[in-house]
Amino acid sequence: AQRVTQPEKLLSVFKGAPVELKCNYSYSGSPELFWYVQYSRQRLQLLLRHISRESIKGFTADLNKGETSFHLKKPFAQEEDSAMYYCALSPVNSGNTPLVFGKGTRLSVIA
Amino acid sequence: EAGVAQSPRYKIIEKRQSVAFWCNPISGHATLYWYQQILGQGPKLLIQFQNNGVVDDSQLPKDRFSAERLKGVDSTLKIQPAKLEDSAVYLCASSLRQGANENEKLFFGSGTQLSVL
């Protein structure tokens, strides 16, 4: 069974400081990992996925299969980054297998 | 493009009552999901449809929850009878599913916040 663990419920950082939101997963096969974000009073939306290897809003995430991690990083936090962040997993080439979400981390960026 | 539409936005009921939620996915999206999100937790899948067929309902409490997507477009999720522990946000999501081996991006609705008293 797949499992996603986000160890921090709340992370507070000062504006301009680096940010790292931790995500660890448990899955015996090849996973596809995602980060979804929910800003205040907005819908849950995709932030980035590991296969795209892209940077979105300054955020990056690298899949580390050895450590089974997919931490989300940004070098300089902005106030508009304050939101709820969810890490999610789906098996690669699974066709119809749905996403499994972690419990989420609330990021608060302090001015 | 228009997003995933859900209604109602909020619902308050007493335990043992019935409640229904409605979802209209993005036009052309073949796959529709219902997720339950309890306060402080991540979304948990209840049921997944591909067109009008059920793909995965293994986590749906079938003694009280039911869902349908009769014409492969709109979907309804029903709880009958509701329990206190059903208090949660019920999220509908859809995806395009162009390819059988692609993990498609999910588009979420605003959700229905259910309070069972």
PDB file of C-alpha atoms in Angstrom:
ATOM      1  CA  ALA A   1       0.000   0.000   0.000  1.00  0.00           C
ATOM      2  CA  GLN A   2       1.094   3.531  -0.686  1.00  0.00           C
ATOM      3  CA  ARG A   3       1.640   5.999   2.140  1.00  0.00           C
ATOM      4  CA  VAL A   4       2.706   9.646   2.210  1.00  0.00           C
ATOM      5  CA  THR A   5       4.071  11.273   5.355  1.00  0.00           C
ATOM      6  CA  GLN A   6       4.419  14.983   5.934  1.00  0.00           C
ATOM      7  CA  PRO A   7       5.995  15.260   9.387  1.00  0.00           C
ATOM      8  CA  GLU A   8       5.309  18.954   9.977  1.00  0.00           C
ATOM      9  CA  LYS A   9       1.759  20.243  10.443  1.00  0.00           C
ATOM     10  CA  LEU A  10       2.928  23.844  10.556  1.00  0.00           C
ATOM     11  CA  LEU A  11       6.052  25.562   9.289  1.00  0.00           C
ATOM     12  CA  SER A  12       6.703  29.234   9.968  1.00  0.00           C
ATOM     13  CA  VAL A  13       9.514  31.121   8.248  1.00  0.00           C
ATOM     14  CA  PHE A  14      10.450  34.737   7.761  1.00  0.00           C
ATOM     15  CA  LYS A  15      10.124  36.398   4.378  1.00  0.00           C
ATOM     16  CA  GLY A  16      13.301  35.894   2.388  1.00  0.00           C
ATOM     17  CA  ALA A  17      14.341  32.804   4.346  1.00  0.00           C
ATOM     18  CA  PRO A  18      14.724  29.390   2.673  1.00  0.00           C
ATOM     19  CA  VAL A  19      11.839  26.956   2.864  1.00  0.00           C
ATOM     20  CA  GLU A  20      11.823  23.165   2.893  1.00  0.00           C
ATOM     21  CA  LEU A  21       8.580  21.224   3.245  1.00  0.00           C
ATOM     22  CA  LYS A  22       9.290  17.584   3.943  1.00  0.00           C
ATOM     23  CA  CYS A  23       7.579  14.634   2.294  1.00  0.00           C
ATOM     24  CA  ASN A  24       8.431  10.969   2.692  1.00  0.00           C
ATOM     25  CA  TYR A  25       6.673   8.127   0.985  1.00  0.00           C
ATOM     26  CA  SER A  26       6.264   4.405   1.269  1.00  0.00           C
ATOM     27  CA  TYR A  27       5.755   2.401  -1.902  1.00  0.00           C
ATOM     28  CA  SER A  28       7.452  -0.714  -3.203  1.00  0.00           C
ATOM     29  CA  GLY A  29       7.250   0.166  -6.903  1.00  0.00           C
ATOM     30  CA  SER A  30       8.035   3.251  -8.978  1.00  0.00           C
ATOM     31  CA  PRO A  31       6.090   6.257  -7.770  1.00  0.00           C
ATOM     32  CA  GLU A  32       5.054   9.482  -9.343  1.00  0.00           C
ATOM     33  CA  LEU A  33       5.114  12.328  -6.813  1.00  0.00           C
ATOM     34  CA  PHE A  34       3.190  15.583  -6.786  1.00  0.00           C
ATOM     35  CA  TRP A  35       2.850  18.708  -4.676  1.00  0.00           C
ATOM     36  CA  TYR A  36      -0.609  20.267  -4.460  1.00  0.00           C
ATOM     37  CA  VAL A  37      -1.253  23.650  -2.843  1.00  0.00           C
ATOM     38  CA  GLN A  38      -4.316  25.346  -1.401  1.00  0.00           C
ATOM     39  CA  TYR A  39      -4.151  29.106  -0.915  1.00  0.00           C
ATOM     40  CA  SER A  40      -6.621  30.824   1.417  1.00  0.00           C
ATOM     41  CA  ARG A  41     -10.152  30.649   0.021  1.00  0.00           C
ATOM     42  CA  GLN A  42      -8.977  28.939  -3.161  1.00  0.00           C
ATOM     43  CA  ARG A  43      -9.234  25.421  -4.551  1.00  0.00           C
ATOM     44  CA  LEU A  44      -6.682  22.719  -4.177  1.00  0.00           C
ATOM     45  CA  GLN A  45      -4.431  22.902  -7.240  1.00  0.00           C
ATOM     46  CA  LEU A  46      -1.368  21.210  -8.666  1.00  0.00           C
ATOM     47  CA  LEU A  47       1.894  22.994  -7.904  1.00  0.00           C
ATOM     48  CA  LEU A  48       4.385  20.637  -9.494  1.00  0.00           C
ATOM     49  CA  ARG A  49       5.088  17.000 -10.377  1.00  0.00           C
ATOM     50  CA  HIS A  50       8.459  15.314 -10.287  1.00  0.00           C
ATOM     51  CA  ILE A  51       8.431  14.011 -13.853  1.00  0.00           C
ATOM     52  CA  SER A  52       8.183  17.570 -15.171  1.00  0.00           C
ATOM     53  CA  ARG A  53      11.423  18.590 -13.438  1.00  0.00           C
ATOM     54  CA  GLU A  54      10.259  22.190 -13.507  1.00  0.00           C
ATOM     55  CA  SER A  55      10.312  25.110 -11.095  1.00  0.00           C
ATOM     56  CA  ILE A  56       6.946  26.652 -10.317  1.00  0.00           C
ATOM     57  CA  LYS A  57       6.744  29.960  -8.432  1.00  0.00           C
ATOM     58  CA  GLY A  58      10.350  29.391  -7.415  1.00  0.00           C
ATOM     59  CA  PHE A  59       9.613  25.981  -5.875  1.00  0.00           C
ATOM     60  CA  THR A  60      11.480  22.825  -6.823  1.00  0.00           C
ATOM     61  CA  ALA A  61      11.271  19.240  -5.616  1.00  0.00           C
ATOM     62  CA  ASP A  62      13.612  16.355  -6.303  1.00  0.00           C
ATOM     63  CA  LEU A  63      12.622  12.733  -5.995  1.00  0.00           C
ATOM     64  CA  ASN A  64      15.177  10.864  -3.874  1.00  0.00           C
ATOM     65  CA  LYS A  65      14.419   7.182  -4.243  1.00  0.00           C
ATOM     66  CA  GLY A  66      17.150   6.176  -1.806  1.00  0.00           C
ATOM     67  CA  GLU A  67      15.638   8.230   0.985  1.00  0.00           C
ATOM     68  CA  THR A  68      12.067   7.841  -0.355  1.00  0.00           C
ATOM     69  CA  SER A  69      11.626  11.587  -0.119  1.00  0.00           C
ATOM     70  CA  PHE A  70      10.211  14.383  -2.266  1.00  0.00           C
ATOM     71  CA  HIS A  71      10.908  17.549  -0.283  1.00  0.00           C
ATOM     72  CA  LEU A  72       9.639  20.891  -1.611  1.00  0.00           C
ATOM     73  CA  LYS A  73      12.148  23.730  -1.545  1.00  0.00           C
ATOM     74  CA  LYS A  74      12.309  27.423  -2.249  1.00  0.00           C
ATOM     75  CA  PRO A  75      15.403  29.556  -1.610  1.00  0.00           C
ATOM     76  CA  PHE A  76      13.594  32.771  -0.635  1.00  0.00           C
ATOM     77  CA  ALA A  77      10.082  32.587   0.834  1.00  0.00           C
ATOM     78  CA  GLN A  78       7.490  35.199  -0.097  1.00  0.00           C
ATOM     79  CA  GLU A  79       4.376  36.183   1.861  1.00  0.00           C
ATOM     80  CA  GLU A  80       2.187  34.926  -0.986  1.00  0.00           C
ATOM     81  CA  ASP A  81       3.619  31.431  -0.460  1.00  0.00           C
ATOM     82  CA  SER A  82       1.588  31.105   2.736  1.00  0.00           C
ATOM     83  CA  ALA A  83      -0.766  28.204   2.085  1.00  0.00           C
ATOM     84  CA  MET A  84      -1.515  24.564   2.796  1.00  0.00           C
ATOM     85  CA  TYR A  85       0.789  22.167   0.918  1.00  0.00           C
ATOM     86  CA  TYR A  86      -0.007  18.515   0.240  1.00  0.00           C
ATOM     87  CA  CYS A  87       2.376  15.890  -1.058  1.00  0.00           C
ATOM     88  CA  ALA A  88       0.738  13.133  -3.115  1.00  0.00           C
ATOM     89  CA  LEU A  89       1.782   9.853  -4.724  1.00  0.00           C
ATOM     90  CA  SER A  90       0.582   7.658  -7.546  1.00  0.00           C
ATOM     91  CA  PRO A  91       2.250   4.591  -9.039  1.00  0.00           C
ATOM     92  CA  VAL A  92       3.945   5.208 -12.397  1.00  0.00           C
ATOM     93  CA  ASN A  93       1.987   3.917 -15.393  1.00  0.00           C
ATOM     94  CA  SER A  94      -0.803   2.893 -13.086  1.00  0.00           C
ATOM     95  CA  GLY A  95      -3.515   3.990 -15.483  1.00  0.00           C
ATOM     96  CA  ASN A  96      -6.438   4.571 -13.207  1.00  0.00           C
ATOM     97  CA  THR A  97      -4.835   4.369  -9.745  1.00  0.00           C
ATOM     98  CA  PRO A  98      -5.767   7.540  -7.869  1.00  0.00           C
ATOM     99  CA  LEU A  99      -3.587   9.832  -5.823  1.00  0.00           C
ATOM    100  CA  VAL A 100      -2.787   9.197  -2.173  1.00  0.00           C
ATOM    101  CA  PHE A 101      -2.304  12.415  -0.202  1.00  0.00           C
ATOM    102  CA  GLY A 102      -0.324  13.269   2.896  1.00  0.00           C
ATOM    103  CA  LYS A 103      -1.925  15.169   5.778  1.00  0.00           C
ATOM    104  CA  GLY A 104      -0.486  18.468   4.625  1.00  0.00           C
ATOM    105  CA  THR A 105       1.800  21.174   5.990  1.00  0.00           C
ATOM    106  CA  ARG A 106       0.648  24.715   6.587  1.00  0.00           C
ATOM    107  CA  LEU A 107       3.328  27.184   5.545  1.00  0.00           C
ATOM    108  CA  SER A 108       3.194  30.590   7.166  1.00  0.00           C
ATOM    109  CA  VAL A 109       5.578  33.238   5.828  1.00  0.00           C
ATOM    110  CA  ILE A 110       6.065  36.077   8.275  1.00  0.00           C
ATOM    111  CA  ALA A 111       6.831  39.571   7.002  1.00  0.00           C
TER     112      ALA A 111
ATOM    113  CA  GLU B   1     -12.053  27.244 -18.897  1.00  0.00           C
ATOM    114  CA  ALA B   2     -14.827  26.688 -16.384  1.00  0.00           C
ATOM    115  CA  GLY B   3     -13.728  24.749 -13.351  1.00  0.00           C
ATOM    116  CA  VAL B   4     -15.244  21.854 -11.464  1.00  0.00           C
ATOM    117  CA  ALA B   5     -18.558  22.964  -9.992  1.00  0.00           C
ATOM    118  CA  GLN B   6     -19.887  21.640  -6.700  1.00  0.00           C
ATOM    119  CA  SER B   7     -23.004  22.348  -4.681  1.00  0.00           C
ATOM    120  CA  PRO B   8     -24.034  23.059  -2.060  1.00  0.00           C
ATOM    121  CA  ARG B   9     -21.107  24.963  -0.591  1.00  0.00           C
ATOM    122  CA  TYR B  10     -22.144  24.239   2.989  1.00  0.00           C
ATOM    123  CA  LYS B  11     -24.575  21.792   4.560  1.00  0.00           C
ATOM    124  CA  ILE B  12     -25.578  21.279   8.178  1.00  0.00           C
ATOM    125  CA  ILE B  13     -27.661  18.248   9.097  1.00  0.00           C
ATOM    126  CA  GLU B  14     -28.471  16.176  12.135  1.00  0.00           C
ATOM    127  CA  LYS B  15     -27.181  12.661  12.544  1.00  0.00           C
ATOM    128  CA  ARG B  16     -29.277   9.979  10.861  1.00  0.00           C
ATOM    129  CA  GLN B  17     -30.473  12.447   8.222  1.00  0.00           C
ATOM    130  CA  SER B  18     -29.665  12.093   4.533  1.00  0.00           C
ATOM    131  CA  VAL B  19     -27.627  14.443   2.378  1.00  0.00           C
ATOM    132  CA  ALA B  20     -26.595  14.642  -1.262  1.00  0.00           C
ATOM    133  CA  PHE B  21     -23.794  16.489  -3.003  1.00  0.00           C
ATOM    134  CA  TRP B  22     -23.566  17.363  -6.668  1.00  0.00           C
ATOM    135  CA  CYS B  23     -20.555  17.729  -8.941  1.00  0.00           C
ATOM    136  CA  ASN B  24     -20.191  18.922 -12.534  1.00  0.00           C
ATOM    137  CA  PRO B  25     -16.677  18.201 -13.846  1.00  0.00           C
ATOM    138  CA  ILE B  26     -14.783  20.148 -16.462  1.00  0.00           C
ATOM    139  CA  SER B  27     -16.257  19.532 -19.903  1.00  0.00           C
ATOM    140  CA  GLY B  28     -14.617  16.594 -21.626  1.00  0.00           C
ATOM    141  CA  HIS B  29     -13.012  15.160 -18.509  1.00  0.00           C
ATOM    142  CA  ALA B  30     -13.566  11.431 -18.449  1.00  0.00           C
ATOM    143  CA  THR B  31     -12.451  10.706 -14.902  1.00  0.00           C
ATOM    144  CA  LEU B  32     -14.236  11.991 -11.814  1.00  0.00           C
ATOM    145  CA  TYR B  33     -13.216  11.535  -8.192  1.00  0.00           C
ATOM    146  CA  TRP B  34     -14.900  12.113  -4.848  1.00  0.00           C
ATOM    147  CA  TYR B  35     -12.544  12.757  -1.941  1.00  0.00           C
ATOM    148  CA  GLN B  36     -13.333  13.161   1.745  1.00  0.00           C
ATOM    149  CA  GLN B  37     -11.171  15.582   3.719  1.00  0.00           C
ATOM    150  CA  ILE B  38     -11.553  15.476   7.476  1.00  0.00           C
ATOM    151  CA  LEU B  39     -10.230  18.472   9.393  1.00  0.00           C
ATOM    152  CA  GLY B  40      -6.469  18.246   9.801  1.00  0.00           C
ATOM    153  CA  GLN B  41      -6.021  15.477   7.267  1.00  0.00           C
ATOM    154  CA  GLY B  42      -5.323  15.166   3.574  1.00  0.00           C
ATOM    155  CA  PRO B  43      -7.966  14.231   1.029  1.00  0.00           C
ATOM    156  CA  LYS B  44      -8.939  10.549   1.034  1.00  0.00           C
ATOM    157  CA  LEU B  45     -10.413   8.949  -2.057  1.00  0.00           C
ATOM    158  CA  LEU B  46     -13.977   7.682  -1.729  1.00  0.00           C
ATOM    159  CA  ILE B  47     -14.760   6.719  -5.318  1.00  0.00           C
ATOM    160  CA  GLN B  48     -13.381   7.108  -8.828  1.00  0.00           C
ATOM    161  CA  PHE B  49     -15.396   7.015 -12.056  1.00  0.00           C
ATOM    162  CA  GLN B  50     -14.132   6.568 -15.597  1.00  0.00           C
ATOM    163  CA  ASN B  51     -16.959   7.926 -17.750  1.00  0.00           C
ATOM    164  CA  ASN B  52     -20.011   6.338 -16.102  1.00  0.00           C
ATOM    165  CA  GLY B  53     -18.247   3.261 -14.731  1.00  0.00           C
ATOM    166  CA  VAL B  54     -16.788   2.806 -11.243  1.00  0.00           C
ATOM    167  CA  VAL B  55     -13.023   2.247 -11.269  1.00  0.00           C
ATOM    168  CA  ASP B  56     -12.306   2.235  -7.525  1.00  0.00           C
ATOM    169  CA  ASP B  57     -14.759   2.338  -4.632  1.00  0.00           C
ATOM    170  CA  SER B  58     -12.729   0.275  -2.187  1.00  0.00           C
ATOM    171  CA  GLN B  59     -12.724   3.032   0.461  1.00  0.00           C
ATOM    172  CA  LEU B  60     -16.380   3.984   0.113  1.00  0.00           C
ATOM    173  CA  PRO B  61     -18.439   2.995   3.203  1.00  0.00           C
ATOM    174  CA  LYS B  62     -21.092   1.312   1.115  1.00  0.00           C
ATOM    175  CA  ASP B  63     -23.489   0.753   4.008  1.00  0.00           C
ATOM    176  CA  ARG B  64     -24.211   4.478   4.054  1.00  0.00           C
ATOM    177  CA  PHE B  65     -22.483   6.135   1.091  1.00  0.00           C
ATOM    178  CA  SER B  66     -23.507   5.852  -2.537  1.00  0.00           C
ATOM    179  CA  ALA B  67     -22.474   7.663  -5.694  1.00  0.00           C
ATOM    180  CA  GLU B  68     -23.502   7.663  -9.302  1.00  0.00           C
ATOM    181  CA  ARG B  69     -22.498   9.197 -12.605  1.00  0.00           C
ATOM    182  CA  LEU B  70     -25.270   7.984 -14.851  1.00  0.00           C
ATOM    183  CA  LYS B  71     -24.500   9.839 -18.072  1.00  0.00           C
ATOM    184  CA  GLY B  72     -20.767  10.058 -17.608  1.00  0.00           C
ATOM    185  CA  VAL B  73     -20.879  13.773 -16.798  1.00  0.00           C
ATOM    186  CA  ASP B  74     -22.465  15.009 -13.537  1.00  0.00           C
ATOM    187  CA  SER B  75     -22.151  12.993 -10.364  1.00  0.00           C
ATOM    188  CA  THR B  76     -23.961  12.840  -7.049  1.00  0.00           C
ATOM    189  CA  LEU B  77     -22.669  11.528  -3.738  1.00  0.00           C
ATOM    190  CA  LYS B  78     -25.201  10.565  -1.081  1.00  0.00           C
ATOM    191  CA  ILE B  79     -24.910   9.759   2.599  1.00  0.00           C
ATOM    192  CA  GLN B  80     -27.808   7.932   4.231  1.00  0.00           C
ATOM    193  CA  PRO B  81     -27.919   7.972   7.217  1.00  0.00           C
ATOM    194  CA  ALA B  82     -25.222  10.433   8.251  1.00  0.00           C
ATOM    195  CA  LYS B  83     -23.039   9.958  11.302  1.00  0.00           C
ATOM    196  CA  LEU B  84     -21.138  12.515  13.355  1.00  0.00           C
ATOM    197  CA  GLU B  85     -17.838  11.264  11.911  1.00  0.00           C
ATOM    198  CA  ASP B  86     -18.989  12.124   8.389  1.00  0.00           C
ATOM    199  CA  SER B  87     -18.370  15.805   9.143  1.00  0.00           C
ATOM    200  CA  ALA B  88     -15.794  16.791   6.538  1.00  0.00           C
ATOM    201  CA  VAL B  89     -15.212  18.637   3.300  1.00  0.00           C
ATOM    202  CA  TYR B  90     -16.259  16.573   0.287  1.00  0.00           C
ATOM    203  CA  LEU B  91     -14.143  17.380  -2.729  1.00  0.00           C
ATOM    204  CA  CYS B  92     -14.910  16.524  -6.309  1.00  0.00           C
ATOM    205  CA  ALA B  93     -12.085  16.417  -8.852  1.00  0.00           C
ATOM    206  CA  SER B  94     -11.821  15.584 -12.519  1.00  0.00           C
ATOM    207  CA  SER B  95      -9.074  14.753 -14.979  1.00  0.00           C
ATOM    208  CA  LEU B  96      -8.827  14.389 -18.727  1.00  0.00           C
ATOM    209  CA  ARG B  97      -7.330  10.879 -18.885  1.00  0.00           C
ATOM    210  CA  GLN B  98      -6.205  11.021 -22.479  1.00  0.00           C
ATOM    211  CA  GLY B  99      -3.896   8.072 -22.041  1.00  0.00           C
ATOM    212  CA  ALA B 100      -4.349   4.882 -20.073  1.00  0.00           C
ATOM    213  CA  ASN B 101      -0.840   5.104 -18.662  1.00  0.00           C
ATOM    214  CA  GLU B 102      -0.737   8.748 -17.746  1.00  0.00           C
ATOM    215  CA  ASN B 103      -1.264  10.133 -14.275  1.00  0.00           C
ATOM    216  CA  GLU B 104      -3.306  13.111 -15.251  1.00  0.00           C
ATOM    217  CA  LYS B 105      -3.442  16.437 -13.439  1.00  0.00           C
ATOM    218  CA  LEU B 106      -6.448  16.672 -11.144  1.00  0.00           C
ATOM    219  CA  PHE B 107      -8.679  19.743 -11.114  1.00  0.00           C
ATOM    220  CA  PHE B 108     -10.555  20.204  -7.849  1.00  0.00           C
ATOM    221  CA  GLY B 109     -13.866  21.848  -7.039  1.00  0.00           C
ATOM    222  CA  SER B 110     -14.372  24.181  -4.079  1.00  0.00           C
ATOM    223  CA  GLY B 111     -15.831  21.381  -2.007  1.00  0.00           C
ATOM    224  CA  THR B 112     -18.922  20.951   0.152  1.00  0.00           C
ATOM    225  CA  GLN B 113     -18.383  21.442   3.870  1.00  0.00           C
ATOM    226  CA  LEU B 114     -20.667  19.060   5.768  1.00  0.00           C
ATOM    227  CA  SER B 115     -21.386  19.418   9.464  1.00  0.00           C
ATOM    228  CA  VAL B 116     -23.290  16.591  11.138  1.00  0.00           C
ATOM    229  CA  LEU B 117     -24.723  17.579  14.526  1.00  0.00           C
TER     230      LEU B 117
END
